[in-house]
XYZ file of N, CA and C in Angstrom:
702
model
N -9.899 2.651 -21.613
C -7.992 1.930 -21.862
C -7.757 0.716 -21.147
N -7.218 -0.133 -21.332
C -7.029 -0.895 -20.851
C -4.914 -0.575 -20.335
N -5.559 -1.318 -19.706
C -3.172 -1.850 -18.611
C -2.785 -2.571 -18.585
N -1.560 -2.486 -18.491
C -1.221 -4.255 -17.396
C -0.875 -3.373 -16.043
N -0.736 -4.358 -15.379
C -0.972 -3.528 -13.887
C -0.744 -5.057 -12.557
N 0.806 -4.340 -12.037
C 0.393 -5.711 -10.890
C -0.032 -5.330 -9.452
N -0.548 -5.966 -8.938
C -1.152 -5.827 -7.774
C -0.320 -6.332 -6.553
N 0.133 -5.598 -5.243
C 1.216 -6.122 -4.609
C 0.239 -6.034 -3.428
N 0.220 -7.531 -2.881
C -0.932 -6.936 -1.410
C 0.450 -7.536 0.289
N 0.146 -6.965 0.401
C 1.002 -7.261 1.610
C 0.101 -7.825 2.524
N 0.567 -9.304 3.608
C -0.464 -10.204 3.900
C 0.098 -10.775 5.252
N -0.917 -10.641 6.593
C -0.223 -11.110 7.188
C -1.829 -11.784 8.436
N -1.884 -12.993 8.476
C -3.184 -13.706 8.507
C -4.132 -13.154 8.378
N -4.540 -12.996 6.984
C -5.903 -12.803 6.430
C -6.141 -14.185 5.542
N -6.480 -15.052 6.030
C -7.217 -16.156 5.959
C -8.518 -16.026 5.352
N -9.344 -14.825 6.237
C -10.682 -14.538 5.710
C -10.818 -13.074 4.263
N -10.243 -13.233 3.898
C -9.793 -11.936 3.643
C -9.037 -11.835 2.192
N -8.601 -12.548 2.152
C -8.005 -13.014 0.991
C -8.716 -13.622 -0.671
N -9.475 -14.777 -0.239
C -10.111 -15.101 -1.539
C -11.583 -13.565 -1.905
N -12.152 -13.112 -1.073
C -12.505 -12.303 -1.004
C -12.176 -10.910 -1.847
N -11.197 -10.428 -1.536
C -10.194 -9.547 -2.590
C -9.944 -10.028 -3.081
N -9.427 -10.679 -3.463
C -9.203 -11.862 -5.144
C -10.171 -11.371 -5.768
N -11.227 -11.609 -6.014
C -12.195 -11.929 -6.681
C -13.227 -10.359 -6.670
N -12.577 -9.433 -6.096
C -13.167 -8.057 -6.249
C -12.261 -7.419 -7.050
N -10.321 -7.362 -6.793
C -10.086 -7.494 -7.490
C -10.273 -7.436 -9.313
N -10.332 -8.791 -9.265
C -10.774 -9.801 -10.534
C -12.116 -9.213 -11.607
N -12.917 -9.110 -10.804
C -13.978 -7.393 -10.983
C -13.373 -7.377 -11.441
N -12.462 -6.298 -10.961
C -12.560 -4.584 -11.225
C -11.067 -4.912 -12.321
N -10.200 -5.469 -13.041
C -9.715 -6.099 -13.654
C -9.403 -6.375 -14.859
N -11.070 -6.869 -14.643
C -11.168 -8.302 -15.661
C -10.875 -7.344 -17.419
N -10.701 -6.642 -18.037
C -10.234 -6.186 -18.852
C -9.005 -5.937 -19.088
N -8.207 -5.485 -18.154
C -7.116 -5.129 -18.292
C -5.614 -6.680 -18.652
N -4.605 -6.617 -18.533
C -3.992 -7.529 -18.264
C -3.655 -7.495 -16.299
N -3.080 -8.031 -15.939
C -2.519 -8.046 -14.711
C -2.408 -8.959 -14.060
N -1.433 -8.795 -12.918
C -1.249 -10.381 -11.943
C -1.506 -9.569 -10.367
N -1.965 -10.586 -9.673
C -1.960 -10.199 -8.222
C -0.820 -11.000 -7.468
N -0.398 -10.265 -6.268
C 1.228 -10.888 -5.870
C 1.057 -10.649 -4.350
N 0.076 -11.601 -3.673
C -0.218 -11.753 -2.215
C 1.109 -11.883 -2.088
N 1.823 -11.327 -0.815
C 3.369 -11.358 0.060
C 2.910 -11.621 1.199
N 3.133 -12.667 1.628
C 2.427 -13.156 3.051
C 3.839 -13.158 4.269
N 3.544 -12.650 5.190
C 4.736 -12.225 6.553
C 4.566 -13.206 6.415
N 4.812 -14.480 6.634
C 5.169 -15.469 7.948
C 3.717 -15.834 9.000
N 2.557 -15.666 7.664
C 1.127 -16.368 8.682
C 1.274 -17.457 9.478
N 0.617 -17.327 10.725
C -0.065 -18.137 11.472
C -1.035 -18.947 11.186
N -1.910 -18.276 10.522
C -3.934 -18.703 10.133
C -3.227 -20.133 9.160
N -4.387 -20.094 8.114
C -4.171 -20.651 7.140
C -4.002 -20.022 5.602
N -3.493 -19.198 5.915
C -3.123 -18.214 4.812
C -2.201 -18.972 3.633
N -1.334 -19.208 4.272
C -0.667 -20.025 2.986
C -1.246 -20.850 2.657
N -2.363 -21.817 2.729
C -2.910 -23.016 2.001
C -3.869 -22.492 0.545
N -4.496 -21.871 1.796
C -5.760 -20.623 0.798
C -5.088 -20.165 -0.835
N -3.341 -19.411 -0.635
C -2.723 -18.534 -1.033
C -2.367 -19.798 -2.273
N -1.605 -21.174 -1.745
C -1.354 -22.084 -2.394
C -2.598 -22.354 -3.238
N -4.094 -22.280 -2.978
C -5.226 -23.042 -4.069
C -5.150 -22.271 -4.741
N -5.010 -20.761 -4.597
C -5.861 -19.487 -5.522
C -4.580 -19.439 -6.565
N -3.182 -20.396 -6.437
C -2.027 -20.291 -7.438
C -2.081 -21.292 -8.637
N -2.851 -22.572 -7.645
C -3.662 -23.473 -9.148
C -4.324 -22.910 -9.344
N -5.293 -22.352 -9.247
C -6.839 -21.902 -10.074
C -6.315 -20.775 -10.978
N -5.427 -19.817 -10.856
C -5.259 -18.486 -11.170
C -3.987 -18.576 -12.148
N -3.702 -18.670 -13.286
C -2.280 -18.185 -13.966
C -1.656 -16.708 -13.184
N -2.511 -15.703 -13.330
C -1.907 -14.301 -12.895
C -2.222 -14.485 -11.391
N -2.190 -15.556 -10.348
C -2.373 -15.479 -9.139
C -1.217 -15.990 -8.531
N 0.107 -15.150 -7.788
C 1.241 -15.021 -7.994
C 2.190 -15.115 -6.436
N 1.496 -15.954 -5.435
C 2.391 -15.624 -3.694
C 3.514 -15.419 -3.353
N 3.983 -15.039 -2.549
C 5.006 -14.994 -2.401
C 5.056 -14.984 -0.607
N 6.152 -15.966 0.002
C 5.980 -16.376 1.206
C 7.149 -16.446 1.901
N 7.511 -15.002 2.755
C 8.360 -14.608 2.999
C 8.711 -15.733 4.827
N 10.498 -15.680 5.117
C 9.947 -16.391 6.047
C 11.492 -15.913 6.778
N 11.550 -14.336 6.106
C 12.249 -13.116 6.895
C 11.493 -12.782 8.235
N 12.386 -11.965 8.981
C 11.375 -11.330 9.870
C 10.089 -10.362 9.546
N 9.305 -10.228 10.563
C 7.717 -9.505 9.727
C 8.141 -7.956 9.704
N 7.684 -7.301 8.176
C 7.716 -5.753 7.734
C 7.209 -5.703 6.492
N 6.213 -4.699 7.294
C 5.312 -4.933 5.763
C 5.543 -4.158 4.643
N 7.250 -2.923 4.499
C 7.732 -2.129 3.791
C 8.153 -3.264 3.028
N 9.116 -4.305 3.851
C 9.816 -4.952 2.972
C 8.991 -6.210 2.230
N 7.734 -6.628 2.661
C 6.679 -7.385 1.853
C 6.707 -6.416 0.800
N 6.444 -5.637 0.655
C 6.153 -4.938 -0.640
C 7.097 -4.566 -0.956
N 8.562 -4.289 -0.606
C 9.768 -4.302 -1.734
C 9.945 -5.463 -2.488
N 9.518 -6.392 -1.690
C 9.829 -7.757 -2.140
C 8.960 -8.498 -3.582
N 7.895 -7.745 -2.888
C 6.466 -8.161 -4.311
C 6.860 -6.893 -5.156
N 7.222 -6.312 -5.233
C 7.576 -5.012 -6.295
C 8.874 -5.524 -7.211
N 9.469 -6.221 -6.799
C 10.760 -6.707 -7.760
C 10.795 -8.250 -8.178
N 9.305 -8.735 -7.261
C 8.845 -10.065 -8.530
C 7.872 -9.445 -9.799
N 7.515 -8.698 -9.585
C 6.509 -8.206 -10.303
C 6.878 -8.075 -11.901
N 5.885 -7.953 -12.755
C 6.761 -7.809 -14.131
C 6.045 -6.870 -15.256
N 4.549 -6.054 -14.636
C 5.156 -4.884 -15.444
C 5.290 -3.396 -14.481
N 5.092 -2.511 -15.443
C 5.440 -1.258 -14.899
C 4.577 -0.336 -13.860
N 3.326 -0.570 -14.446
C 2.255 -0.262 -13.301
C 1.954 -1.233 -12.023
N 2.673 -0.571 -11.026
C 2.576 -1.276 -9.468
C 0.868 -0.216 -8.301
N 0.040 -1.903 -8.243
C -0.862 -0.735 -7.179
C -0.905 -1.302 -6.179
N -0.416 -0.314 -5.123
C -0.770 -0.823 -3.807
C -1.694 -1.290 -2.810
N -1.988 -2.242 -1.928
C -3.076 -2.389 -1.145
C -3.274 -2.835 -0.254
N -3.578 -3.043 1.252
C -4.074 -3.957 2.182
C -4.235 -5.166 1.786
N -4.692 -6.077 2.840
C -5.479 -7.245 1.938
C -6.576 -7.623 2.930
N -6.741 -6.655 4.143
C -7.640 -6.799 4.958
C -9.557 -6.226 4.218
N -9.318 -6.133 3.253
C -10.774 -4.889 2.727
C -10.757 -3.949 3.019
N -10.215 -3.057 3.881
C -10.176 -1.846 4.186
C -10.423 -1.114 3.059
N -9.484 -1.711 2.106
C -9.527 -0.855 0.020
C -9.943 -1.269 -0.883
N -11.105 -0.510 -1.445
C -12.453 -0.881 -2.019
C -11.710 -0.880 -3.204
N -11.028 -2.418 -3.813
C -10.544 -2.134 -5.652
C -11.718 -1.321 -6.367
N -13.169 -1.206 -6.372
C -13.866 0.133 -6.748
C -13.047 1.181 -7.355
N -12.003 1.578 -6.554
C -11.575 2.976 -6.853
C -10.147 2.646 -7.967
N -10.380 1.566 -7.923
C -8.869 1.694 -9.227
C -8.798 2.292 -9.970
N -10.068 1.988 -11.201
C -10.080 2.867 -12.469
C -9.946 4.412 -11.972
N -10.605 4.935 -11.194
C -10.609 6.550 -11.046
C -9.367 6.867 -10.793
N -8.532 5.668 -10.237
C -7.058 6.495 -9.704
C -6.621 6.074 -11.005
N -6.446 4.758 -11.644
C -5.819 5.083 -13.493
C -6.043 6.621 -14.277
N -7.736 7.008 -14.229
C -7.977 8.069 -14.995
C -6.305 9.239 -14.134
N -6.806 8.860 -13.274
C -5.697 10.100 -13.001
C -4.054 9.668 -13.094
N -4.086 8.694 -12.836
C -2.465 8.536 -13.080
C -1.936 8.454 -14.915
N -3.160 8.601 -15.571
C -2.693 8.757 -17.322
C -2.831 10.301 -17.673
N -2.960 11.034 -15.850
C -2.905 12.485 -16.905
C -1.441 12.739 -16.583
N -0.504 11.884 -16.717
C 0.760 12.005 -16.082
C 1.171 12.633 -14.406
N 0.533 11.666 -13.755
C 1.613 11.533 -12.178
C 2.011 10.745 -12.346
N 2.940 10.896 -11.321
C 3.558 9.967 -10.954
C 3.041 8.593 -9.586
N 2.261 9.328 -9.007
C 1.510 9.081 -7.822
C 0.210 8.714 -7.770
N -0.780 8.258 -7.717
C -2.307 8.486 -7.690
C -2.159 7.672 -6.225
N -2.684 8.233 -4.803
C -3.403 7.859 -3.644
C -3.997 7.804 -3.579
N -5.348 6.492 -3.074
C -6.344 6.761 -2.167
C -6.606 7.287 -0.960
N -6.433 8.268 -0.986
C -6.605 8.706 0.137
C -7.560 8.753 1.225
N -7.692 8.641 2.444
C -9.063 8.556 3.358
C -9.664 10.103 3.631
N -10.787 9.487 4.260
C -11.316 11.482 4.281
C -11.006 11.044 5.746
N -9.969 12.257 6.366
C -9.948 11.829 7.415
C -10.555 13.359 8.791
N -11.463 14.025 8.579
C -12.435 14.707 8.786
C -12.721 13.780 9.532
N -13.570 14.165 11.301
C -14.107 13.053 11.792
C -15.476 13.320 12.036
N -15.816 11.364 11.808
C -17.154 11.133 11.137
C -16.841 11.069 9.523
N -16.559 11.293 8.892
C -16.745 10.962 7.771
C -16.409 9.792 7.216
N -15.443 8.583 8.357
C -14.851 7.167 7.944
C -15.481 6.571 8.465
N -16.561 5.670 8.493
C -16.680 4.728 9.550
C -15.569 3.587 9.497
N -15.188 3.035 8.730
C -13.793 2.084 8.464
C -12.531 3.144 9.752
N -12.605 3.772 9.925
C -11.612 4.643 10.823
C -11.925 5.090 12.298
N -11.419 4.640 13.170
C -11.882 4.669 14.551
C -11.200 5.699 14.817
N -11.815 7.132 15.538
C -11.648 7.998 16.407
C -9.851 8.373 16.872
N -9.794 7.040 17.204
C -8.385 7.313 18.081
C -7.513 7.378 16.602
N -7.494 6.049 15.834
C -6.866 5.775 15.000
C -6.533 7.300 13.964
N -7.953 7.478 13.442
C -8.090 8.710 13.352
C -7.111 10.285 13.000
N -7.223 9.809 14.872
C -6.093 10.991 15.542
C -4.927 10.836 15.023
N -4.817 9.851 15.041
C -3.056 8.912 15.152
C -2.812 9.614 14.478
N -3.477 9.967 12.475
C -3.787 9.449 11.172
C -2.479 10.628 11.153
N -4.273 11.626 11.351
C -4.372 13.426 11.368
C -2.474 14.202 11.955
N -2.762 13.742 13.514
C -1.245 14.217 14.055
C -0.321 13.391 13.142
N 0.178 12.247 12.375
C 0.957 12.127 12.173
C 1.480 13.150 10.685
N 0.024 13.223 9.943
C 0.323 13.764 8.308
C 0.766 15.267 9.249
N 0.237 16.142 10.373
C 0.695 16.804 10.804
C 2.226 17.490 11.065
N 3.145 16.018 11.597
C 4.651 16.424 11.340
C 4.467 15.871 10.387
N 4.613 15.646 8.923
C 5.283 15.061 8.048
C 5.243 16.409 6.902
N 4.359 17.492 7.588
C 4.041 18.692 6.386
C 5.425 19.351 6.189
N 6.658 18.897 7.341
C 7.556 19.529 7.220
C 8.458 19.175 5.928
N 8.080 17.883 5.486
C 8.448 17.848 4.333
C 8.163 18.547 2.901
N 6.853 19.318 3.211
C 6.268 19.712 2.003
C 5.994 17.806 1.133
N 5.215 17.062 1.383
C 4.536 15.923 0.624
C 2.898 17.080 -0.190
N 3.128 16.416 -0.846
C 1.916 16.622 -2.123
C 0.502 15.875 -1.786
N 0.196 15.632 -0.694
C -1.145 14.917 -0.448
C -1.345 15.030 1.052
N -2.703 14.636 0.750
C -3.544 14.913 1.743
C -3.767 13.592 3.299
N -2.959 12.552 2.660
C -2.641 11.492 3.426
C -1.572 10.558 3.320
N -0.503 11.251 3.426
C 0.955 10.433 3.547
C 0.791 9.055 3.856
N 0.191 8.616 4.571
C 0.249 7.544 5.529
C -0.476 6.308 4.990
N -1.375 6.874 3.817
C -2.592 6.038 3.145
C -2.082 4.381 2.929
N -2.366 2.915 2.336
C -1.450 1.664 1.784
C -2.097 1.808 1.040
N -2.994 2.338 -0.044
C -3.597 1.855 -1.384
C -2.835 3.451 -1.935
N -2.187 2.832 -3.305
C -2.287 3.801 -3.756
C -0.831 3.009 -5.570
N -1.542 4.055 -6.234
C -0.756 3.310 -7.683
C 0.439 4.200 -8.308
N 1.283 3.323 -8.522
C 2.697 4.184 -8.893
C 3.173 3.120 -10.084
N 4.886 4.005 -10.888
C 5.616 3.523 -11.693
C 6.519 2.024 -10.933
N 6.758 1.295 -11.108
C 8.114 0.500 -10.454
C 9.006 1.648 -10.829
N 9.147 2.357 -11.830
C 10.818 2.807 -11.684
C 11.038 3.669 -10.813
N 10.044 4.230 -10.847
C 10.221 4.783 -8.991
C 10.936 4.240 -8.187
N 10.875 3.184 -7.477
C 11.374 2.529 -6.559
C 12.553 2.039 -7.165
N 12.894 1.128 -8.434
C 14.039 0.973 -9.245
C 15.195 2.509 -8.758
N 14.695 3.189 -9.264
C 15.763 4.582 -8.919
C 16.363 4.884 -8.501
N 15.714 4.498 -6.470
C 15.522 5.284 -5.824
C 16.173 3.825 -4.551
N 15.608 2.943 -5.024
C 15.889 1.239 -4.002
C 17.078 1.795 -2.794
N 18.162 2.745 -2.794
C 19.179 2.445 -2.036
C 19.478 4.149 -1.489
N 17.671 5.031 -1.285
C 17.594 6.023 -0.823
C 16.782 5.760 0.130
N 15.629 4.515 0.455
C 14.545 4.527 0.852
C 15.750 4.045 2.555
N 14.178 4.457 3.632
C 14.550 3.329 4.370
C 13.674 2.220 5.036
N 13.085 1.706 4.297
C 12.738 0.348 4.134
C 12.379 -0.439 5.006
N 11.502 0.357 6.761
C 10.978 -0.935 7.342
C 10.097 0.157 7.471
N 8.944 -0.887 8.489
C 7.642 0.213 9.320
C 6.411 -0.535 8.400
N 5.522 0.214 8.644
C 4.344 0.274 8.094
C 4.225 1.471 6.820
N 5.216 1.971 6.451
C 4.264 3.742 5.595
C 5.493 3.443 5.119
N 5.167 2.293 3.488
C 5.942 2.593 2.958
C 5.823 4.122 1.584
N 4.826 4.377 1.206
C 3.999 6.093 0.723
C 5.199 6.739 1.188
N 5.037 6.941 2.701
C 5.529 8.312 3.233
C 6.965 7.815 2.657
N 7.522 7.108 2.722
C 9.535 6.751 2.597
C 9.150 6.988 1.100
N 8.470 6.185 0.224
C 8.804 6.749 -1.105
C 8.683 8.464 -1.823
N 7.246 9.149 -0.715
C 7.141 10.124 -1.371
C 8.252 11.510 -0.742
N 9.150 11.030 0.684
C 9.575 11.689 1.009
C 11.471 11.541 0.671
N 11.919 10.211 0.786
C 13.306 9.729 0.077
C 13.229 9.391 -1.568
N 12.536 9.837 -2.218
C 12.815 9.578 -3.595
C 13.760 10.737 -4.110
N 14.637 10.914 -5.021
C 15.599 11.629 -5.450
C 14.465 13.206 -5.913
N 14.371 12.913 -6.861
C 12.700 13.076 -7.584
C 11.850 13.943 -6.701
N 11.010 15.222 -7.044
C 10.150 15.102 -6.190
C 8.727 14.331 -7.206
N 7.751 14.207 -6.931
C 6.888 13.514 -7.492
C 5.899 13.777 -7.554
N 5.570 13.450 -8.385
C 3.765 14.413 -9.254
C 2.536 13.452 -8.588
N 1.738 14.184 -7.790
C 0.878 13.472 -6.685
C -0.738 13.929 -7.302
N -1.344 12.575 -6.944
C -2.606 12.980 -6.788
C -3.477 12.389 -5.943
N -4.751 12.840 -5.239
C -5.216 12.054 -4.221
C -6.470 11.920 -4.931
N -6.750 10.520 -4.679
C -8.064 9.833 -5.142
C -9.063 10.037 -3.467
N -10.483 10.716 -2.935
C -10.956 10.514 -1.946
C -11.079 9.244 -1.808
N -11.058 8.340 -1.012
C -12.007 6.823 -0.956
C -12.896 6.632 0.285
N -13.268 5.792 0.436
C -14.450 5.455 1.427
C -13.656 4.312 2.249
N -12.753 4.693 3.433
C -11.980 3.601 4.110
C -12.762 2.169 4.673
N -12.927 1.247 4.403
C -13.955 0.077 4.406
C -13.372 -0.033 6.159
N -14.855 -0.710 7.229
C -14.939 -1.053 7.984
C -13.731 -2.608 8.465
N -13.293 -3.080 8.818
C -12.323 -4.003 9.308
C -13.273 -5.119 9.600
N -13.716 -5.808 8.722
C -14.162 -7.012 9.339
C -13.491 -8.620 10.143
N -12.832 -9.050 9.424
C -12.285 -10.197 9.484
C -11.006 -10.597 10.376
N -10.338 -9.292 9.992
C -8.393 -9.463 11.248
C -8.560 -8.022 11.723
N -7.378 -8.313 12.751
C -6.837 -7.089 13.334
C -5.921 -6.312 13.336
N -6.097 -5.239 13.771
C -5.281 -4.676 12.859
C -3.984 -4.637 13.690
N -2.658 -4.665 12.657
C -1.467 -4.725 12.743
C -0.377 -3.833 14.303
N -1.148 -2.855 14.031
C -0.460 -1.422 14.569
C 0.248 -1.874 15.870
N 0.607 -1.609 16.072
C 1.517 -2.020 17.487
C 2.691 -0.494 18.430
N 3.352 -0.943 19.184
C 3.999 -0.094 19.897
C 5.034 -0.079 18.795
N 5.677 -1.227 19.211
C 7.355 -1.187 17.757
C 7.114 -0.586 16.544
N 5.887 -1.071 16.274
C 5.710 -0.120 14.513
C 5.309 1.184 15.288
N 5.567 1.635 16.122
C 5.054 3.304 16.224
C 6.561 3.616 16.550
N 7.392 2.750 17.065
C 8.753 3.417 17.164
C 9.481 3.488 15.958
N 9.204 2.367 14.896
C 9.595 2.858 13.815
C 9.255 3.645 13.073
N 8.067 4.236 13.335
C 7.832 5.080 11.941
C 8.628 6.478 13.104
N 8.188 6.282 14.262
C 9.710 7.532 14.589
C 10.746 7.771 14.428
N 11.408 6.757 14.307
C 12.916 6.429 13.966
C 12.955 7.165 12.025
N 11.486 5.987 11.975
C 11.958 6.824 10.367
C 11.611 8.313 10.438
N 10.845 9.049 10.990
C 10.455 10.170 10.357
C 11.631 11.518 11.176
N 12.594 10.740 12.692
C 13.881 11.438 12.541
C 14.849 11.581 12.312
N 14.881 9.610 11.259
C 16.169 9.784 10.240
C 15.441 10.369 8.957
N 14.199 10.690 8.645
C 14.410 11.353 7.662
C 14.452 12.864 7.985
N 13.722 13.584 8.495
C 14.683 14.674 9.491
C 15.978 15.167 9.081
N 16.102 14.193 9.922
C 17.727 14.613 9.930
C 18.866 14.588 8.373
N 18.113 13.315 7.749
C 18.891 14.068 6.289
C 18.022 15.205 5.375
N 16.788 15.711 5.567
C 16.425 16.820 5.097
C 17.566 17.908 5.344
N 17.826 17.946 7.135
C 18.446 19.244 7.030
C 19.661 18.685 6.744
N 20.635 18.013 6.774
C 21.890 18.468 5.618
C 21.905 17.909 4.311
N 20.866 18.183 3.570
C 21.208 18.346 2.403
C 19.885 19.315 2.225
């Protein structure tokens, strides 16, 4: 089945990954109508130059250059607002999310799911792309988020497929900042969303460094506390 899809990719200093990822996406989606929206979050490397060159080469390639304060969730929101198709795929720019899983995700999506998640295998030793420290942090965070009864094994994933209407109908309800847009969608959408996990091999990061830092962790804690208070008051 052919699909129309907007691929939204938040990016910060990913100059070495932009073109390889773009070529992988083109290969997977070549039989579909699609657009690729890289949202550059004020990179300081050669990302802008590469993105502009690709936009001249491909009509479906539409970069966005943010000049606001850096924030992955807001980058995703900016991309979603600019998208022209109802099917939205979010994935990271660092090649840790392999586009080869997109057809399998669409197969599940067509069964009437609201969100299909590329879920990481978080059992120790199952994923070479995930350090033991990061795996433990993800498992701990997922444990905390169980209070919200989220129907996924990996609410921390940055690789997922959903309908644009979910964003449009809940835009004013989202926490709207930080690194975990998926958890925001799942927790703060008004209606309970039907989800499905597609388990993926999480690739090793090759040409960029993790963006995770203390500031981002503090925002994540703020998100958790804010969402928990909202849940208790409703």
